[in-house]
CSV table of C-alpha atoms and ligand atoms in Angstrom, one decimal:
chain,number,residue,atom,x,y,z
A,1,UNK,CA,-0.1,0.1,-0.1
A,2,UNK,CA,1.5,3.6,-1.1
A,3,UNK,CA,2.7,5.6,2.1
A,4,UNK,CA,-0.3,8.2,1.2
A,5,UNK,CA,-2.8,6.0,1.3
A,6,UNK,CA,-1.8,4.0,4.3
A,7,UNK,CA,-1.3,7.2,6.4
A,8,UNK,CA,-4.9,8.1,5.4
A,9,UNK,CA,-5.6,4.4,6.6
A,10,UNK,CA,-4.4,5.2,9.7
A,11,UNK,CA,-6.1,8.5,10.5
A,12,UNK,CA,-9.1,7.3,9.2
A,13,UNK,CA,-9.5,4.4,11.7
A,14,UNK,CA,-7.9,6.4,14.7
A,15,UNK,CA,-10.3,9.0,14.3
A,16,UNK,CA,-13.1,6.4,14.2
A,17,UNK,CA,-11.4,4.8,16.8
A,18,UNK,CA,-11.6,8.1,19.4
A,19,UNK,CA,-15.0,8.6,18.7
A,20,UNK,CA,-16.0,5.7,21.1
A,21,UNK,CA,-14.0,6.9,24.2
A,22,UNK,CA,-14.9,9.3,26.0
A,23,UNK,CA,-14.3,12.9,24.5
A,24,UNK,CA,-12.0,14.3,26.8
A,25,UNK,CA,-9.9,11.3,27.5
A,26,UNK,CA,-9.8,10.9,23.5
A,27,UNK,CA,-8.6,14.3,23.3
A,28,UNK,CA,-5.8,13.5,25.8
A,29,UNK,CA,-5.0,10.4,24.3
A,30,UNK,CA,-4.6,11.9,20.9
A,31,UNK,CA,-2.0,14.4,22.4
A,32,UNK,CA,-0.2,11.8,24.2
A,33,UNK,CA,0.4,9.6,21.0
A,34,UNK,CA,1.4,13.0,18.9
A,35,UNK,CA,3.8,13.5,21.4
A,36,UNK,CA,5.2,9.9,20.9
A,37,UNK,CA,5.1,9.7,17.6
A,38,UNK,CA,7.1,12.9,17.8
A,39,UNK,CA,9.6,11.9,20.1
A,40,UNK,CA,10.3,8.9,17.7
A,41,UNK,CA,11.1,11.2,14.7
A,42,UNK,CA,8.0,9.6,12.9
A,43,UNK,CA,5.9,12.9,12.7
A,44,UNK,CA,7.0,13.8,9.1
A,45,UNK,CA,4.8,10.6,8.1
A,46,UNK,CA,1.6,12.8,9.1
A,47,UNK,CA,3.1,16.1,8.5
A,48,UNK,CA,2.1,18.6,5.7
A,49,UNK,CA,4.8,20.9,6.0
A,50,UNK,CA,6.7,20.5,3.4
A,51,UNK,CA,4.4,19.3,0.6
A,52,UNK,CA,2.8,22.5,-0.4
A,53,UNK,CA,4.2,25.4,-1.5
A,54,UNK,CA,2.9,28.1,0.8
A,55,UNK,CA,3.5,32.0,0.3
A,56,UNK,CA,4.4,33.3,3.5
A,57,UNK,CA,2.9,36.5,5.0
A,58,UNK,CA,3.6,39.6,7.2
A,59,UNK,CA,0.6,40.5,9.6
A,60,UNK,CA,1.0,43.3,12.3
A,61,UNK,CA,4.6,42.8,12.2
A,62,UNK,CA,4.3,39.2,12.5
A,63,UNK,CA,5.9,36.5,9.7
A,64,UNK,CA,3.3,33.8,9.2
A,65,UNK,CA,4.8,30.5,7.1
A,66,UNK,CA,1.3,30.1,6.5
A,67,UNK,CA,-2.4,31.1,7.5
A,68,UNK,CA,-4.0,28.2,9.0
A,69,UNK,CA,-3.5,27.8,13.0
A,70,UNK,CA,-5.0,26.0,16.0
A,71,UNK,CA,-7.1,27.9,17.9
A,72,UNK,CA,-7.2,28.5,21.6
A,73,UNK,CA,-7.8,25.7,24.4
A,74,UNK,CA,-6.6,22.7,22.2
A,75,UNK,CA,-2.8,23.1,23.7
A,76,UNK,CA,-4.3,24.3,27.0
A,77,UNK,CA,-0.5,24.4,28.9
A,78,UNK,CA,1.6,24.6,25.9
A,79,UNK,CA,2.7,21.2,25.9
A,80,UNK,CA,2.3,20.7,22.4
A,81,UNK,CA,2.7,23.5,19.8
A,82,UNK,CA,5.7,22.5,18.6
A,83,UNK,CA,4.2,19.4,17.5
A,84,UNK,CA,1.2,21.0,16.0
A,85,UNK,CA,4.1,23.4,14.1
A,86,UNK,CA,5.5,20.3,12.9
A,87,UNK,CA,2.5,18.8,11.1
A,88,UNK,CA,2.0,22.1,9.3
A,89,UNK,CA,-0.1,24.5,11.3
A,90,UNK,CA,1.6,28.4,11.0
A,91,UNK,CA,0.5,29.8,14.4
A,92,UNK,CA,-0.7,28.2,17.7
A,93,UNK,CA,-2.6,29.6,20.7
A,94,UNK,CA,-1.6,28.1,23.8
A,95,UNK,CA,-4.1,28.6,26.8
A,96,UNK,CA,-6.1,30.2,27.9
A,97,UNK,CA,-3.5,30.8,30.6
A,98,UNK,CA,-4.8,31.7,34.1
A,99,UNK,CA,-2.6,33.4,37.2
A,100,UNK,CA,-2.7,30.4,39.4
A,101,UNK,CA,-3.4,27.0,38.0
A,102,UNK,CA,-6.9,25.7,38.1
A,103,UNK,CA,-8.9,22.5,38.0
A,104,UNK,CA,-11.8,23.9,35.8
A,105,UNK,CA,-15.1,22.4,36.0
A,106,UNK,CA,-16.3,18.9,37.0
A,107,UNK,CA,-16.4,16.4,34.7
A,108,UNK,CA,-17.8,15.3,32.1
A,109,UNK,CA,-17.4,18.9,30.7
A,110,UNK,CA,-17.1,17.8,27.0
A,111,UNK,CA,-19.6,16.7,25.2
A,112,UNK,CA,-19.5,15.2,21.6
A,113,UNK,CA,-22.4,15.2,19.0
A,114,UNK,CA,-21.2,13.1,16.0
A,115,UNK,CA,-23.9,13.0,13.9
A,116,UNK,CA,-24.2,17.2,14.0
A,117,UNK,CA,-20.5,17.4,14.1
A,118,UNK,CA,-20.2,19.7,17.0
A,119,UNK,CA,-18.8,19.7,20.9
A,120,UNK,CA,-20.4,21.5,23.7
A,121,UNK,CA,-17.8,22.0,26.3
A,122,UNK,CA,-17.6,23.6,29.7
A,123,UNK,CA,-14.2,22.9,30.8
A,124,UNK,CA,-13.5,26.1,32.6
A,125,UNK,CA,-10.1,27.4,31.6
A,126,UNK,CA,-8.5,24.4,32.9
A,127,UNK,CA,-5.0,24.9,32.9
A,128,UNK,CA,-1.5,24.9,34.8
A,129,UNK,CA,-1.3,28.1,35.6
A,130,UNK,CA,1.1,31.4,34.5
A,131,UNK,CA,4.6,30.4,36.0
A,132,UNK,CA,4.3,26.6,34.6
A,133,UNK,CA,3.1,27.6,31.2
A,134,UNK,CA,5.7,30.1,30.7
A,135,UNK,CA,8.4,27.5,31.8
A,136,UNK,CA,6.9,25.1,29.2
A,137,UNK,CA,6.9,27.7,26.3
A,138,UNK,CA,10.7,28.6,27.0
A,139,UNK,CA,11.0,24.8,26.8
A,140,UNK,CA,9.4,24.0,23.8
A,141,UNK,CA,9.8,27.2,21.9
A,142,UNK,CA,12.9,26.2,20.4
A,143,UNK,CA,11.5,23.3,18.8
A,144,UNK,CA,8.6,25.3,17.1
A,145,UNK,CA,9.2,26.7,13.8
A,146,UNK,CA,5.7,28.9,13.7
A,147,UNK,CA,3.8,31.7,15.8
A,148,UNK,CA,3.1,31.4,19.0
A,149,UNK,CA,-0.5,33.2,20.7
A,150,UNK,CA,-0.6,32.6,24.3
A,151,UNK,CA,-4.5,33.3,25.0
A,152,UNK,CA,-5.0,35.1,28.6
A,153,UNK,CA,-8.3,35.1,31.1
A,154,UNK,CA,-9.4,35.8,34.7
A,155,UNK,CA,-9.1,33.3,36.9
A,156,UNK,CA,-12.2,31.8,38.3
A,157,UNK,CA,-12.0,33.3,41.8
A,158,UNK,CA,-11.1,36.7,40.7
A,159,UNK,CA,-13.9,39.5,41.0
A,160,UNK,CA,-15.1,41.1,37.9
A,161,UNK,CA,-14.3,44.4,39.0
A,162,UNK,CA,-10.6,43.1,39.8
A,163,UNK,CA,-10.5,41.3,36.5
A,164,UNK,CA,-8.2,43.8,34.8
A,165,UNK,CA,-5.6,43.2,37.2
A,166,UNK,CA,-5.5,39.4,36.0
A,167,UNK,CA,-5.2,40.5,32.2
A,168,UNK,CA,-2.2,43.2,33.2
A,169,UNK,CA,-0.4,40.7,35.1
A,170,UNK,CA,-0.5,37.9,32.5
A,171,UNK,CA,0.8,40.3,30.1
A,172,UNK,CA,4.1,40.7,32.3
A,173,UNK,CA,4.1,36.6,32.1
A,174,UNK,CA,3.9,36.6,28.4
A,175,UNK,CA,4.7,39.8,26.8
A,176,UNK,CA,8.1,38.9,25.6
A,177,UNK,CA,7.9,35.1,24.7
A,178,UNK,CA,4.5,35.3,22.7
A,179,UNK,CA,4.2,36.6,19.6
A,180,UNK,CA,0.8,37.9,19.8
A,181,UNK,CA,-1.7,37.9,22.8
A,182,UNK,CA,-5.2,37.0,22.8
A,183,UNK,CA,-7.2,38.7,25.3
A,184,UNK,CA,-10.1,36.0,26.1
A,185,UNK,CA,-13.7,37.9,27.3
A,186,UNK,CA,-15.6,35.8,25.2
A,187,UNK,CA,-15.7,32.1,26.9
A,188,UNK,CA,-19.0,31.2,28.5
A,189,UNK,CA,-17.6,28.8,31.0
A,190,UNK,CA,-16.0,31.6,33.5
A,191,UNK,CA,-18.7,32.8,35.3
A,192,UNK,CA,-19.3,36.4,34.5
A,193,UNK,CA,-16.2,36.6,31.9
A,194,UNK,CA,-18.5,37.9,29.2
A,195,UNK,CA,-19.6,40.9,31.0
A,196,UNK,CA,-16.0,42.1,30.7
A,197,UNK,CA,-17.5,42.8,26.9
A,198,UNK,CA,-20.2,45.0,28.2
A,199,UNK,CA,-20.4,48.8,27.4
A,200,UNK,CA,-19.3,49.4,31.2
A,201,UNK,CA,-16.6,47.1,31.4
A,202,UNK,CA,-15.0,46.7,28.1
A,203,UNK,CA,-13.5,50.5,27.7
A,204,UNK,CA,-11.8,50.5,31.0
A,205,UNK,CA,-10.3,46.8,30.7
A,206,UNK,CA,-9.1,47.8,26.9
A,207,UNK,CA,-7.7,51.1,27.8
A,208,UNK,CA,-6.1,49.3,30.8
A,209,UNK,CA,-4.1,46.8,28.6
A,210,UNK,CA,-3.3,49.2,26.1
A,211,UNK,CA,-1.4,51.5,28.4
A,212,UNK,CA,-0.1,48.2,29.7
A,213,UNK,CA,1.1,47.1,26.3
A,214,UNK,CA,2.8,50.7,25.8
A,215,UNK,CA,4.4,50.5,29.1
A,216,UNK,CA,5.7,46.7,28.0
A,217,UNK,CA,6.9,48.1,24.7
A,218,UNK,CA,8.9,51.3,26.1
A,219,UNK,CA,10.6,48.2,28.7
A,220,UNK,CA,11.4,45.6,25.9
A,221,UNK,CA,11.3,47.2,22.5
A,222,UNK,CA,9.3,44.5,21.4
A,223,UNK,CA,5.8,44.6,19.8
A,224,UNK,CA,3.6,42.0,20.9
A,225,UNK,CA,0.1,42.4,18.8
A,226,UNK,CA,-2.9,41.9,20.9
A,227,UNK,CA,-5.9,40.5,19.3
A,228,UNK,CA,-9.7,40.0,21.0
A,229,UNK,CA,-11.5,37.4,21.2
A,230,UNK,CA,-15.0,37.9,20.4
A,231,UNK,CA,-18.2,36.3,21.1
A,232,UNK,CA,-20.8,34.5,18.6
A,233,UNK,CA,-23.5,35.8,21.0
A,234,UNK,CA,-23.0,39.1,20.9
A,235,UNK,CA,-25.8,42.0,19.9
A,236,UNK,CA,-25.2,44.1,17.2
A,237,UNK,CA,-24.9,47.5,19.8
A,238,UNK,CA,-22.2,45.6,21.9
A,239,UNK,CA,-20.1,44.3,18.9
A,240,UNK,CA,-20.3,47.9,17.3
A,241,UNK,CA,-19.0,49.3,20.9
A,242,UNK,CA,-16.1,46.7,21.3
A,243,UNK,CA,-14.9,47.3,17.8
A,244,UNK,CA,-14.6,50.9,18.1
A,245,UNK,CA,-13.1,50.5,21.8
A,246,UNK,CA,-10.5,48.1,20.7
A,247,UNK,CA,-9.8,49.9,17.8
A,248,UNK,CA,-9.8,53.4,20.1
A,249,UNK,CA,-7.0,51.6,22.6
A,250,UNK,CA,-4.8,50.1,19.6
A,251,UNK,CA,-5.8,46.8,19.5
A,252,UNK,CA,-4.3,44.9,16.7
A,253,UNK,CA,-7.2,42.6,15.6
A,254,UNK,CA,-9.8,40.6,16.4
A,255,UNK,CA,-10.5,36.3,16.4
A,256,UNK,CA,-14.2,35.5,15.2
A,257,UNK,CA,-15.6,33.6,17.3
A,258,UNK,CA,-15.6,31.7,20.5
A,259,UNK,CA,-18.2,29.0,21.3
A,260,UNK,CA,-22.1,30.0,21.3
A,261,UNK,CA,-24.1,29.2,24.3
A,262,UNK,CA,-27.4,29.0,22.1
A,263,UNK,CA,-28.0,26.0,21.5
A,264,UNK,CA,-30.4,23.2,21.7
A,265,UNK,CA,-28.2,20.7,23.5
A,266,UNK,CA,-29.8,19.1,27.2
A,267,UNK,CA,-26.0,19.9,28.1
A,268,UNK,CA,-24.6,23.8,29.2
A,269,UNK,CA,-21.8,25.1,28.1
A,270,UNK,CA,-20.1,26.4,24.7
A,271,UNK,CA,-21.2,24.8,21.7
A,272,UNK,CA,-18.4,24.5,19.0
A,273,UNK,CA,-18.2,22.6,15.6
A,274,UNK,CA,-20.7,22.6,12.5
A,275,UNK,CA,-23.5,24.2,13.9
A,276,UNK,CA,-21.5,27.0,14.8
A,277,UNK,CA,-20.5,28.0,11.4
A,278,UNK,CA,-22.9,30.2,10.2
A,279,UNK,CA,-23.3,32.2,13.3
A,280,UNK,CA,-19.7,32.6,13.8
A,281,UNK,CA,-19.4,33.4,9.9
A,282,UNK,CA,-21.8,36.5,10.1
A,283,UNK,CA,-20.3,38.2,13.1
A,284,UNK,CA,-17.2,37.6,10.9
A,285,UNK,CA,-18.7,39.6,8.3
A,286,UNK,CA,-19.9,42.1,11.0
A,287,UNK,CA,-16.8,42.8,12.8
A,288,UNK,CA,-15.1,42.8,8.9
A,289,UNK,CA,-17.6,45.8,8.2
A,290,UNK,CA,-17.4,47.7,11.1
A,291,UNK,CA,-13.4,47.3,11.7
A,292,UNK,CA,-10.4,49.5,10.1
A,293,UNK,CA,-8.1,48.0,7.4
A,294,UNK,CA,-5.2,47.9,9.8
A,295,UNK,CA,-7.3,45.6,12.6
A,296,UNK,CA,-6.3,42.0,11.5
A,297,UNK,CA,-9.1,39.3,11.1
A,298,UNK,CA,-8.6,35.6,12.3
A,299,UNK,CA,-11.6,33.4,11.6
A,300,UNK,CA,-12.4,30.8,14.1
A,301,UNK,CA,-15.9,28.8,14.6
A,302,UNK,CA,-17.2,25.7,12.7
A,303,UNK,CA,-14.5,25.8,10.2
A,304,UNK,CA,-15.1,21.9,9.2
A,305,UNK,CA,-13.8,21.7,5.6
A,306,UNK,CA,-12.1,23.5,2.3
A,307,UNK,CA,-15.3,25.2,1.6
A,308,UNK,CA,-15.6,26.6,5.2
A,309,UNK,CA,-12.0,27.9,5.2
A,310,UNK,CA,-12.5,29.7,1.3
A,311,UNK,CA,-15.6,31.1,2.5
A,312,UNK,CA,-13.8,32.8,5.8
A,313,UNK,CA,-11.0,34.0,3.8
A,314,UNK,CA,-13.4,35.6,0.9
A,315,UNK,CA,-15.3,37.3,3.7
A,316,UNK,CA,-11.8,39.3,4.7
A,317,UNK,CA,-10.3,36.8,7.0
A,318,UNK,CA,-6.6,37.1,7.2
A,319,UNK,CA,-6.1,34.1,8.9
A,320,UNK,CA,-8.0,30.6,10.1
A,321,UNK,CA,-7.7,28.6,13.2
A,322,UNK,CA,-9.0,25.3,13.5
A,323,UNK,CA,-10.5,23.5,16.7
A,324,UNK,CA,-13.4,21.1,16.2
A,325,UNK,CA,-13.0,20.3,12.4
A,326,UNK,CA,-9.7,19.0,13.3
A,327,UNK,CA,-11.1,17.0,16.0
A,328,UNK,CA,-13.3,15.4,14.0
A,329,UNK,CA,-11.2,15.2,10.2
A,330,UNK,CA,-7.5,15.5,11.5
A,331,UNK,CA,-4.4,16.2,9.2
A,332,UNK,CA,-7.2,15.6,6.1
A,333,UNK,CA,-8.9,19.3,6.9
A,334,UNK,CA,-5.2,20.5,7.9
A,335,UNK,CA,-4.0,19.4,4.3
A,336,UNK,CA,-7.5,21.2,2.5
A,337,UNK,CA,-6.9,24.1,4.4
A,338,UNK,CA,-3.3,24.8,3.4
A,339,UNK,CA,-4.1,24.3,0.1
A,340,UNK,CA,-7.0,26.4,0.1
A,341,UNK,CA,-5.2,29.3,1.9
A,342,UNK,CA,-2.1,29.1,-0.7
A,343,UNK,CA,-4.2,29.6,-3.9
B,1,FMN,C1,-12.7,21.9,24.6
B,1,FMN,C2,-12.7,23.4,23.9
B,1,FMN,C3,-11.6,23.9,24.7
B,1,FMN,C4,-11.7,25.4,24.4
B,1,FMN,N1,-11.0,26.3,25.3
B,1,FMN,C5,-10.7,27.2,24.7
B,1,FMN,C6,-9.8,27.9,25.6
B,1,FMN,O1,-9.4,27.7,26.4
B,1,FMN,N2,-9.7,29.5,25.1
B,1,FMN,C7,-10.4,29.9,24.0
B,1,FMN,O2,-10.2,31.2,23.6
B,1,FMN,N3,-11.3,29.5,23.3
B,1,FMN,C8,-11.4,28.0,23.5
B,1,FMN,N4,-12.2,27.2,22.9
B,1,FMN,C9,-12.8,27.8,21.7
B,1,FMN,C10,-11.9,27.4,20.6
B,1,FMN,O3,-10.9,28.1,20.5
B,1,FMN,C11,-12.7,27.7,19.4
B,1,FMN,O4,-12.9,29.4,19.2
B,1,FMN,C12,-14.2,27.6,19.3
B,1,FMN,O5,-14.3,26.3,19.9
B,1,FMN,C13,-14.6,27.7,17.5
B,1,FMN,O6,-14.3,26.8,16.9
B,1,FMN,P1,-14.5,25.6,16.2
B,1,FMN,O7,-15.9,25.8,16.0
B,1,FMN,O8,-13.8,25.6,14.7
B,1,FMN,O9,-14.0,24.5,17.6
B,1,FMN,C14,-12.3,26.0,23.2
B,1,FMN,C15,-13.4,24.9,22.2
B,1,FMN,C16,-13.1,23.5,22.6
B,1,FMN,C17,-14.3,23.1,22.0
């Protein structure tokens, strides 16, 4: 059997196998296997990094080897980003990181709806905390040939009025090591987090973040662009305000979108995957109309096929992030996405 066919067969078989396992366990097992394959130097068998001639691009001062990345939350603790880079991804957003380690919400907290090709998660920022994650980044960065984003969020126990302090403190930790920072105020699984995007709160928070960005730039003479991750459940009025306030405060772009709490499943949490696709694209289109040309637009949410990737680029996305689509379709989707992004 030729190598490509064998590779496809193994991937298909493995993806089918993981669907009979509990979803969170399947995800962790897959990451574990990837690490083993990488350590035994066999990752090249599954890698697409050299198979397609991809034009390099520069956005917000960062050079990307290609336009396809991994969305926040797949590599929560920055233990696998270098491996995703070798698989062919141009950028990886690690985290969301909080200041202190957090266990997240009780299990089960990840639900799979195979027929709809969706997931619902209520993880709640389970992560090893800033100190450990910074260590991991320093350890694996020399093996990484891509762009590293670090997503930051407030701790579960931090009161809303003090949330800005968490974000500023996290900027201190990651400003130097990250190629960009993603501000997560759109996850539905940390109580009250989304209130940070309301009119009363977002101006204050983004002003503080902007001041800190200038301060850190003056100190280190390094530019670290800051992107804001947007909820797909945002109202039109709020969306308009968020974009205005973010641009007024010199943020560098938007990630559209996080997961949605508006779904019909009998479990609570944020839905991702196929049924998010339309909603996410609509928000992306609105943001694209509201934002100025200089802001970067990163598409995330229900990108499950090469048509979805094409659509996102057609509607002004500069970059595309995969998550649930990659869980369902693996490297086949990555390969198709890379092809579309290069045409
Ligand atoms: C299990 C799971 C965990 C996630 N954790 C995070 C996270 O920690 N930070 C974040 O910004 N987004 C997180 N997300 C949201 C994804 O980054 C992405 O924006 C969302 O799932 C929509 O894309 P998709 O439909 O391609 O999955 C998570 C999504 C899933 C499914």
